[in-house]
Short mmCIF file of C-alpha atoms in Angstrom, two decimals:
data_model
loop_
_atom_site.label_atom_id
_atom_site.label_comp_id
_atom_site.label_asym_id
_atom_site.label_seq_id
_atom_site.Cartn_x
_atom_site.Cartn_y
_atom_site.Cartn_z
CA MET A 1154 -10.71 -64.89 0.92
CA ASN A 1155 -8.17 -64.26 3.68
CA THR A 1156 -8.76 -60.78 5.10
CA GLU A 1157 -6.33 -61.11 8.00
CA LYS A 1158 -3.89 -58.22 8.13
CA THR A 1159 -0.12 -58.75 8.26
CA LYS A 1160 1.25 -57.98 11.70
CA ILE A 1161 3.91 -55.27 11.65
CA HIS A 1162 5.97 -53.44 14.22
CA PHE A 1163 6.74 -49.84 13.25
CA THR A 1164 10.04 -48.44 14.52
CA ASP A 1165 9.91 -45.83 17.25
CA ILE A 1166 10.05 -42.45 15.50
CA TYR A 1167 13.02 -41.31 17.63
CA LEU A 1168 15.30 -43.89 15.99
CA ILE A 1169 14.45 -42.57 12.55
CA ASN A 1170 14.27 -38.80 13.06
CA SER A 1171 16.72 -38.16 15.90
CA THR A 1172 18.95 -35.10 15.58
CA ASN A 1173 21.55 -36.78 17.81
CA PRO A 1174 23.28 -40.17 17.37
CA ILE A 1175 21.24 -43.04 18.81
CA THR A 1176 22.91 -44.33 21.99
CA VAL A 1177 23.68 -48.05 21.89
CA ASN A 1178 25.01 -50.34 24.63
CA ILE A 1179 26.65 -53.55 23.40
CA ILE A 1180 27.00 -55.99 26.29
CA GLY A 1181 29.70 -58.57 25.61
CA ALA A 1182 32.75 -58.23 23.36
CA GLY A 1183 33.48 -61.88 22.54
CA GLY A 1184 32.77 -64.02 19.49
CA THR A 1185 29.46 -62.37 18.65
CA GLY A 1186 29.90 -58.95 20.25
CA SER A 1187 33.18 -58.24 18.44
CA LYS A 1188 31.48 -58.90 15.10
CA VAL A 1189 28.31 -57.00 15.97
CA LEU A 1190 30.55 -54.00 16.65
CA THR A 1191 32.03 -54.30 13.14
CA ALA A 1192 28.53 -54.45 11.65
CA LEU A 1193 27.53 -51.33 13.60
CA MET A 1194 30.59 -49.53 12.21
CA GLU A 1195 29.29 -50.22 8.71
CA MET A 1196 25.73 -49.34 9.69
CA ASN A 1197 26.75 -46.07 11.31
CA HIS A 1198 28.67 -44.94 8.22
CA SER A 1199 25.76 -45.87 5.95
CA LEU A 1200 23.21 -44.07 8.12
CA VAL A 1201 25.29 -40.89 8.21
CA GLU A 1202 25.67 -40.98 4.42
CA LEU A 1203 21.88 -41.20 4.17
CA GLY A 1204 21.46 -38.08 6.34
CA HIS A 1205 20.79 -39.82 9.65
CA ALA A 1206 22.59 -38.84 12.87
CA GLY A 1207 24.07 -42.35 13.18
CA VAL A 1208 24.74 -44.28 16.37
CA SER A 1209 26.97 -43.78 19.41
CA VAL A 1210 28.21 -47.06 20.89
CA ARG A 1211 29.39 -48.03 24.36
CA LEU A 1212 30.88 -51.52 24.62
CA TRP A 1213 30.77 -53.39 27.97
CA ASP A 1214 33.09 -56.27 28.85
CA ASP A 1215 35.46 -56.92 31.76
CA ASP A 1216 37.36 -59.77 30.04
CA ILE A 1217 40.85 -59.52 28.58
CA VAL A 1218 42.05 -60.95 25.28
CA THR A 1219 43.77 -64.35 25.48
CA SER A 1220 45.49 -66.44 22.80
CA ALA A 1221 42.42 -68.72 22.71
CA ASN A 1222 40.37 -65.76 21.42
CA LEU A 1223 42.51 -65.29 18.31
CA GLY A 1224 40.93 -66.56 15.10
CA ARG A 1225 37.35 -67.07 16.28
CA GLN A 1226 36.98 -63.61 17.82
CA ARG A 1227 38.03 -60.37 16.17
CA PHE A 1228 41.35 -59.83 17.92
CA ALA A 1229 44.99 -59.70 16.85
CA GLU A 1230 48.01 -61.21 18.59
CA CYS A 1231 49.26 -57.74 19.56
CA GLU A 1232 46.02 -57.23 21.55
CA VAL A 1233 46.55 -60.20 23.90
CA ALA A 1234 46.29 -59.06 27.56
CA LEU A 1235 44.32 -55.92 26.64
CA TYR A 1236 40.70 -55.49 27.69
CA LYS A 1237 38.48 -56.76 24.89
CA SER A 1238 36.26 -53.67 24.97
CA VAL A 1239 39.22 -51.27 24.85
CA ALA A 1240 40.95 -53.12 21.99
CA LEU A 1241 37.79 -53.17 19.87
CA ILE A 1242 36.68 -49.61 20.55
CA ASN A 1243 40.15 -48.14 19.96
CA ARG A 1244 40.30 -49.96 16.63
CA ALA A 1245 36.79 -48.81 15.64
CA ASN A 1246 37.52 -45.20 16.50
CA ARG A 1247 40.79 -45.18 14.56
CA PHE A 1248 39.15 -46.85 11.57
CA MET A 1249 35.95 -44.80 11.41
CA GLY A 1250 36.85 -41.54 13.17
CA THR A 1251 34.14 -42.11 15.78
CA ASN A 1252 34.23 -41.34 19.50
CA TRP A 1253 32.71 -44.55 20.83
CA LYS A 1254 33.39 -45.65 24.42
CA ALA A 1255 34.68 -48.78 26.16
CA GLU A 1256 33.70 -50.00 29.62
CA THR A 1257 36.02 -52.48 31.36
CA VAL A 1258 33.41 -53.57 33.91
CA LYS A 1259 30.40 -55.84 33.81
CA PHE A 1260 27.05 -54.38 32.82
CA GLU A 1261 25.37 -54.65 36.22
CA LYS A 1262 23.87 -52.75 39.12
CA ASP A 1263 26.01 -51.57 42.00
CA ASP A 1264 25.60 -52.70 45.62
CA LEU A 1265 22.79 -50.16 46.07
CA GLY A 1266 20.89 -51.46 43.06
CA ARG A 1267 21.70 -48.44 40.92
CA LEU A 1268 23.08 -48.14 37.40
CA PRO A 1269 25.81 -45.74 36.35
CA LYS A 1270 24.70 -42.88 34.10
CA SER A 1271 26.76 -44.41 31.30
CA ALA A 1272 24.46 -47.46 31.29
CA GLU A 1273 21.57 -45.45 29.89
CA ALA A 1274 20.90 -45.95 26.18
CA THR A 1275 18.12 -46.12 23.61
CA LEU A 1276 19.15 -49.50 22.20
CA TYR A 1277 20.66 -52.46 24.08
CA ILE A 1278 22.41 -55.33 22.30
CA SER A 1279 23.37 -58.35 24.43
CA CYS A 1280 25.95 -60.88 23.26
CA VAL A 1281 26.41 -62.86 26.47
CA ASP A 1282 27.17 -66.52 27.15
CA SER A 1283 24.97 -67.39 30.10
CA VAL A 1284 21.25 -67.45 30.82
CA LYS A 1285 21.95 -65.86 34.20
CA SER A 1286 23.39 -62.81 32.43
CA ARG A 1287 20.28 -62.48 30.25
CA PHE A 1288 17.98 -62.45 33.26
CA ALA A 1289 20.20 -59.85 34.95
CA ILE A 1290 20.00 -57.66 31.83
CA ALA A 1291 16.21 -58.09 31.71
CA ASP A 1292 15.99 -56.96 35.33
CA ILE A 1293 18.05 -53.86 34.54
CA LEU A 1294 15.99 -53.01 31.46
CA ASN A 1295 12.76 -53.29 33.44
CA LEU A 1296 14.20 -50.62 35.74
CA GLN A 1297 15.26 -48.53 32.76
CA ASN A 1298 11.68 -48.60 31.51
CA ASN A 1299 10.91 -46.05 34.23
CA ARG A 1300 12.76 -43.50 32.07
CA LYS A 1301 10.22 -43.80 29.26
CA HIS A 1302 9.14 -40.16 29.57
CA HIS A 1303 12.60 -39.06 28.39
CA ARG A 1304 13.14 -38.35 24.70
CA ASP A 1305 16.08 -40.79 24.52
CA ALA A 1306 14.46 -43.35 26.79
CA PRO A 1307 15.25 -47.07 26.33
CA LYS A 1308 13.37 -48.46 23.34
CA TYR A 1309 14.72 -51.83 22.20
CA TRP A 1310 16.69 -54.87 23.33
CA LEU A 1311 18.32 -57.11 20.69
CA ASP A 1312 19.59 -60.37 22.20
CA PHE A 1313 22.06 -62.75 20.51
CA GLY A 1314 22.52 -66.29 21.82
CA ASN A 1315 24.06 -69.49 20.49
CA SER A 1316 25.29 -72.99 21.19
CA GLN A 1317 27.84 -74.90 19.10
CA HIS A 1318 25.90 -75.08 15.81
CA THR A 1319 22.70 -73.14 16.48
CA GLY A 1320 21.62 -69.73 17.67
CA GLN A 1321 18.89 -67.15 17.78
CA VAL A 1322 18.39 -63.40 17.71
CA ILE A 1323 15.35 -61.90 19.46
CA LEU A 1324 14.18 -58.27 19.24
CA SER A 1325 12.20 -56.92 22.22
CA THR A 1326 10.66 -53.57 23.04
CA ILE A 1327 11.32 -51.94 26.40
CA GLY A 1328 7.73 -51.03 27.19
CA GLU A 1329 5.28 -50.22 24.42
CA ILE A 1330 6.29 -48.35 21.28
CA LYS A 1331 3.62 -45.98 19.98
CA GLN A 1332 2.35 -47.21 16.63
CA PRO A 1333 0.82 -45.19 13.80
CA HIS A 1334 -2.69 -45.90 12.58
CA SER A 1335 -2.63 -48.28 9.64
CA GLU A 1336 -5.40 -49.51 7.33
CA LYS A 1337 -3.08 -52.03 5.69
CA TYR A 1338 -1.35 -53.64 8.69
CA GLU A 1339 -2.14 -54.82 12.18
CA THR A 1340 0.37 -52.89 14.26
CA VAL A 1341 2.08 -54.46 17.28
CA ALA A 1342 3.32 -52.08 19.98
CA SER A 1343 5.02 -54.51 22.37
CA LEU A 1344 7.52 -57.29 21.66
CA PRO A 1345 8.22 -59.54 24.68
CA PHE A 1346 11.61 -60.00 26.30
CA VAL A 1347 13.44 -63.22 25.40
CA THR A 1348 13.45 -64.02 29.14
CA GLU A 1349 9.66 -63.71 29.30
CA GLU A 1350 8.81 -65.71 26.21
CA PHE A 1351 11.55 -68.33 26.30
CA GLY A 1352 12.58 -68.13 29.97
CA GLU A 1353 11.79 -71.72 30.91
CA LEU A 1354 13.37 -73.05 27.72
CA LEU A 1355 16.52 -71.02 28.42
CA LYS A 1356 16.76 -72.41 31.94
CA GLN A 1357 16.27 -75.99 30.76
CA SER A 1358 18.81 -75.74 27.96
CA GLU A 1359 21.55 -73.97 29.88
CA GLN A 1360 24.70 -75.94 30.56
CA GLU A 1361 26.86 -73.70 32.72
CA ASP A 1362 30.54 -73.83 31.75
CA ASP A 1363 32.36 -70.62 32.51
CA THR A 1364 35.81 -72.21 32.31
CA PRO A 1365 37.91 -70.20 29.83
CA SER A 1366 39.18 -72.09 26.80
CA CYS A 1367 42.95 -72.63 26.79
CA SER A 1368 43.25 -72.84 23.00
CA LEU A 1369 41.35 -72.13 19.80
CA ALA A 1370 40.87 -75.91 19.30
CA GLU A 1371 39.18 -76.16 22.69
CA ALA A 1372 37.04 -73.08 21.95
CA LEU A 1373 35.87 -74.64 18.67
CA GLU A 1374 34.58 -77.67 20.59
CA LYS A 1375 32.10 -75.29 22.25
CA GLN A 1376 31.19 -73.07 19.29
CA GLU A 1377 31.67 -73.57 15.56
CA LEU A 1378 33.92 -71.12 13.74
CA PHE A 1379 31.25 -69.16 11.85
CA ILE A 1380 28.15 -69.35 14.08
CA ASN A 1381 28.91 -66.01 15.75
CA SER A 1382 29.56 -64.10 12.52
CA ALA A 1383 26.47 -65.59 10.85
CA LEU A 1384 24.27 -64.48 13.75
CA ALA A 1385 25.91 -61.04 13.84
CA GLN A 1386 25.26 -60.39 10.15
CA MET A 1387 21.67 -61.61 10.19
CA GLY A 1388 20.82 -59.91 13.49
CA CYS A 1389 22.25 -56.58 12.40
CA SER A 1390 20.31 -56.90 9.15
CA LEU A 1391 17.15 -56.94 11.29
CA LEU A 1392 18.40 -53.84 13.09
CA TRP A 1393 19.19 -52.16 9.78
CA SER A 1394 15.59 -52.76 8.63
CA LEU A 1395 14.31 -50.89 11.69
CA PHE A 1396 16.38 -47.84 10.78
CA ARG A 1397 16.18 -47.99 6.98
CA TYR A 1398 12.59 -49.06 6.40
CA GLY A 1399 10.94 -48.08 9.69
CA MET A 1400 9.13 -51.40 10.16
CA THR A 1401 9.59 -55.14 10.45
CA GLU A 1402 7.42 -58.22 9.98
CA ASN A 1403 9.88 -60.36 11.93
CA ARG A 1404 11.28 -59.87 15.40
CA GLY A 1405 14.09 -62.37 15.11
CA PHE A 1406 15.03 -65.82 13.89
CA PHE A 1407 16.42 -69.22 14.78
CA LEU A 1408 19.51 -70.38 12.89
CA ASN A 1409 20.95 -73.88 12.47
CA LEU A 1410 24.28 -73.53 10.72
CA LYS A 1411 24.93 -77.28 10.65
CA ASP A 1412 22.20 -77.86 8.06
CA PHE A 1413 21.92 -74.23 6.89
CA ARG A 1414 18.35 -73.67 8.07
CA SER A 1415 16.95 -70.35 9.24
CA GLN A 1416 13.45 -69.87 10.71
CA PRO A 1417 12.09 -66.33 11.08
CA ILE A 1418 10.07 -65.35 14.15
CA PRO A 1419 7.15 -63.18 12.99
CA VAL A 1420 5.79 -60.26 14.95
CA ALA A 1421 2.84 -61.51 17.00
#
């Protein structure tokens, strides 16, 4: 008889019982980030209807909308030449009546190695293109971990990444999350950063190409049309489970949209 307990991560209690909206930083407002924002709009409304305080989002991106972004990313022709973050946040606020914020700068430390006050949040969601950006975010979040004695201290990092047909979403804790005693489950307090667990693989697989696409056709040679939206929906479903059910058996997944395969990553 198998007596091994199922490994579970229980959500930090602050995310479930907060009297104030949970602060969220979304880093990147492109193909994935623009669709993650839409999912968070839906999630926020649903949480509020269920009696939760909801979420308060700040979207970081210093890029502007180009004609190549239309179609694959969530932008309209009238938004060309606007900052991506401003266009998306203005639309979200008009649609949902929220007061979310846009940042038109990169999410990074200043020359003195400090972060602006606005960079502090409980939940970080990264939707960035390069491995270098992920390591920079990991460095920042390690610094943010020093705020863990605050009530609204950083708790989680949800990272989205993809290539043309494949992608992954990885949930990490920022430090350890206090777990309740459980007779039924084996609780797991710490979930490693994507840069710690898959750092070498990320470095080996990276093919740096920061050249902007000049057309939608060129952009689709780099990323398939629906890979970003598929990752956004599945990744935000994982996030929804943390809020709605207060626990998760899985801390992410790998997705291959070309042959429609998804592989969950269990809590370990």
